[in-house]
Amino acid sequence: MASEEIVDPTIRNETSVRRVLLHLMLPFCLTLLAVVAIAWVGYTSYRTTQAGVSQLTDNLLDAVQRNIGQEVADYIMPAVTGNQVASGMIAHAPVQVQDRVFYAYASTVLREAPQLQSFYLATEQGDFLLVTRSPDKGILDRIRLSGTGTARVFHHELYDEHDTRVKVWDEDAKGYDPRTRPWFTDTAGTSSIKWTQPFLFPSDGQFVMTSSVRFKGGDGHTLVFAANISLNELSAYLEKIQIGNSGSAMIVDGKGRIMAGRNLSQQAKAAGWNPDRMVINPKDEPVFSLGYDHYRVRGFGPHNVTTGGRHYITMASALPRYSEGWILLIAVPEKDFASFGHQSSRQSLLFMGIIIVFSLLLGGLFIRQVRRTERVTRQMAAQQLQITHESAAVRQVAIAPQLFDPSVEPLVLTTQLARVAQARRVSLWRFLHDGAAMVCEESYDLAQDIHTGGFEMGGAELNRFFAAIGEGAPFTVNTAAADERTASFERLVMREIGTRTLAVFPVSGSQGVLGMIALEDPTLLPHLQYFMDLTTNIAGTRFMAQRALEQHTEQAPVARLPDQAVPPALAPVLTDNMLMHGPELENIQGASIYSSVAVLVITFSDPVVEGEQEVTALITLINQLAMDVQAIATEERLFAVEVAGHRMICMAGCTTAPDPGALTRLADAALRMRETFMAALAAADLEPVFTMGIDYGTAFGGAVGQSPKVFNLWGQTVSLAELMAEGASDPGVIQVTERVYAALRDRYLFRSRGAFFAPNLGLGRAYTLAARR
């Protein structure tokens, strides 16, 4: 092996490692760092925005809550402060003008405070004064409870905006006593302001609460001043207030009863005008229900809730102390306050994603370009190495002696072509008999480093393959078994070693296509055009020379053997089973071992005869075939021909000294016998009824018995020859073992038969002897 072909696998290719680190790992790491940095910046920005949005949302909700609380306080304030102011004014007024002071204050406040519905003034003696709004706009109704006992009436006086009395009438009081009302009784024993439970007026849909205060008049009598405030106006205010885009507010008391909020009239109607049943319904107000539950568990403050797949922010806060423990509930979708933050975050994430994608794309394109450059560099290096190999192969072919001599095997062509193409096997095939058959001149198996040849293929079984070659254009089939052109070739030739891909290069000459070069499983086929052209031209020159030589041989006269080459007729010393024997048999006394014995076994099928006339004709034919065998055996100088029933055993080389020509003489005799048998059987209008088998190797034999003695031969060579004859595929076929093929492949044409099994020997390969080259 050349020194440049020796590879030390322990040597580390530092240049390749450095190239990989520089061209692949460095761009990859830089791209990865850029992507990580962009992702970190984007995530940090997203988290910062989220935190800012959350804080801003809390601040906004807190501001909204304080604003609504202040508005509610301002809404309730007139009732609370009115009680304090009015009670002070009435307490210090003379008894004679107490009613006028009350009327003056109540009328003024009602015209200025739309949320107030009416004012009461009652004494411990049962006197009662009332100023309320009339159904007519701008009209106030001043009512006085007068009379005694069951004859008490409400005296009504209506006053317009200019404080002019427009109407007066009386109405039966129906036993009304203000001292029994909750707003009067709740103030007993205290001077602080008291609130009654809300109550409804179904007639006009008013939802009203009363605040009252007890005080002493100038005459020492106890009086109660009360103010009715309408929660409908508070609910209208809460409905109109803007909280985000779609937020809303609701006021409930400590028991969860609705004081004010959206759709108050509908909720009152649904509750049967019973304020105690006006509680938050989870079906109608799921967000407020969840917010109220969070308040009961966690107390006042903002809380996040989720319902219906949407996120909400709820806040519970206490209203002023004089609102009797009212709770303000605010509910707003999270997106109303955080929509701009979410949009900003989404845009940041989107921009981050776009930048990352572009970074990855640019990094990928850069790495791809680097890899393409590396691949092109490797391809150029591979092409340069291929050129180097082709140049070396061309030099080996150029210095080969007798390259164009057809009598010398073209070993250098197949060897160099297989190495350059990295093909499993390369073979040269030449057309015979005007394209009716093809013979393998040379075949080289690169994996096993074996040269073979001498295979023959007929056009009848490979007509499509022959037609494809005859077109003169090279072609390649990746799966030869699946292509109708190459399926038969794959079955007969390629399947033996398991190859799949077939590249065919026709060899042309002045007389058309002369043959082909077949490459099985090549790996460097795209770079082989120059070397393939050179190889096909050399093969074409050889094939032309071979054809000229064959034509010259056919025209030359057939030389006869000299008389002394034909041994004289031998005296029939041993006659019992010998159809023919040579003079060497005369000198055999005992048993001997022969190292180079060639054995031909011919088996005939048992004939079927039905009458004496057929028997006579058959005996005549057998006698003729026996005389022909004797003549051929004598001319080819065989050792002996033994007959045993329907078998005929021909032997050559039964000498103690090796006989190098024994196998050649036996092969020639077998070919001549086959042609003779075929012609004789055809003349007798009979099908071929014989098969032939040949083996070559060591055997032992000797003369046995008394006078006359009989020569017999034993050994594996005889057994394998008989096995080849019995296992022949078709009548008239000469089947040989691998040992015979190895010895005669350069002078005879063979066809691969496949594997066979021999007892005590195992698997072997069989071939069919076709003709002499």
mmCIF file of C-alpha atoms in Angstrom, residues 12-22 25:
data_model
loop_
_atom_site.group_PDB
_atom_site.id
_atom_site.type_symbol
_atom_site.label_atom_id
_atom_site.label_comp_id
_atom_site.label_asym_id
_atom_site.label_seq_id
_atom_site.Cartn_x
_atom_site.Cartn_y
_atom_site.Cartn_z
ATOM 1 C CA ARG A 12 -6.697 15.216 15.156
ATOM 2 C CA ASN A 13 -7.510 17.492 12.249
ATOM 3 C CA GLU A 14 -7.093 20.822 14.022
ATOM 4 C CA THR A 15 -7.799 22.774 10.834
ATOM 5 C CA SER A 16 -11.206 21.135 10.436
ATOM 6 C CA VAL A 17 -12.072 21.738 14.093
ATOM 7 C CA ARG A 18 -11.037 25.377 13.840
ATOM 8 C CA ARG A 19 -13.065 25.781 10.651
ATOM 9 C CA VAL A 20 -16.154 24.321 12.279
ATOM 10 C CA LEU A 21 -15.760 26.569 15.316
ATOM 11 C CA LEU A 22 -15.218 29.667 13.187
ATOM 12 C CA MET A 25 -20.315 27.650 16.134
#
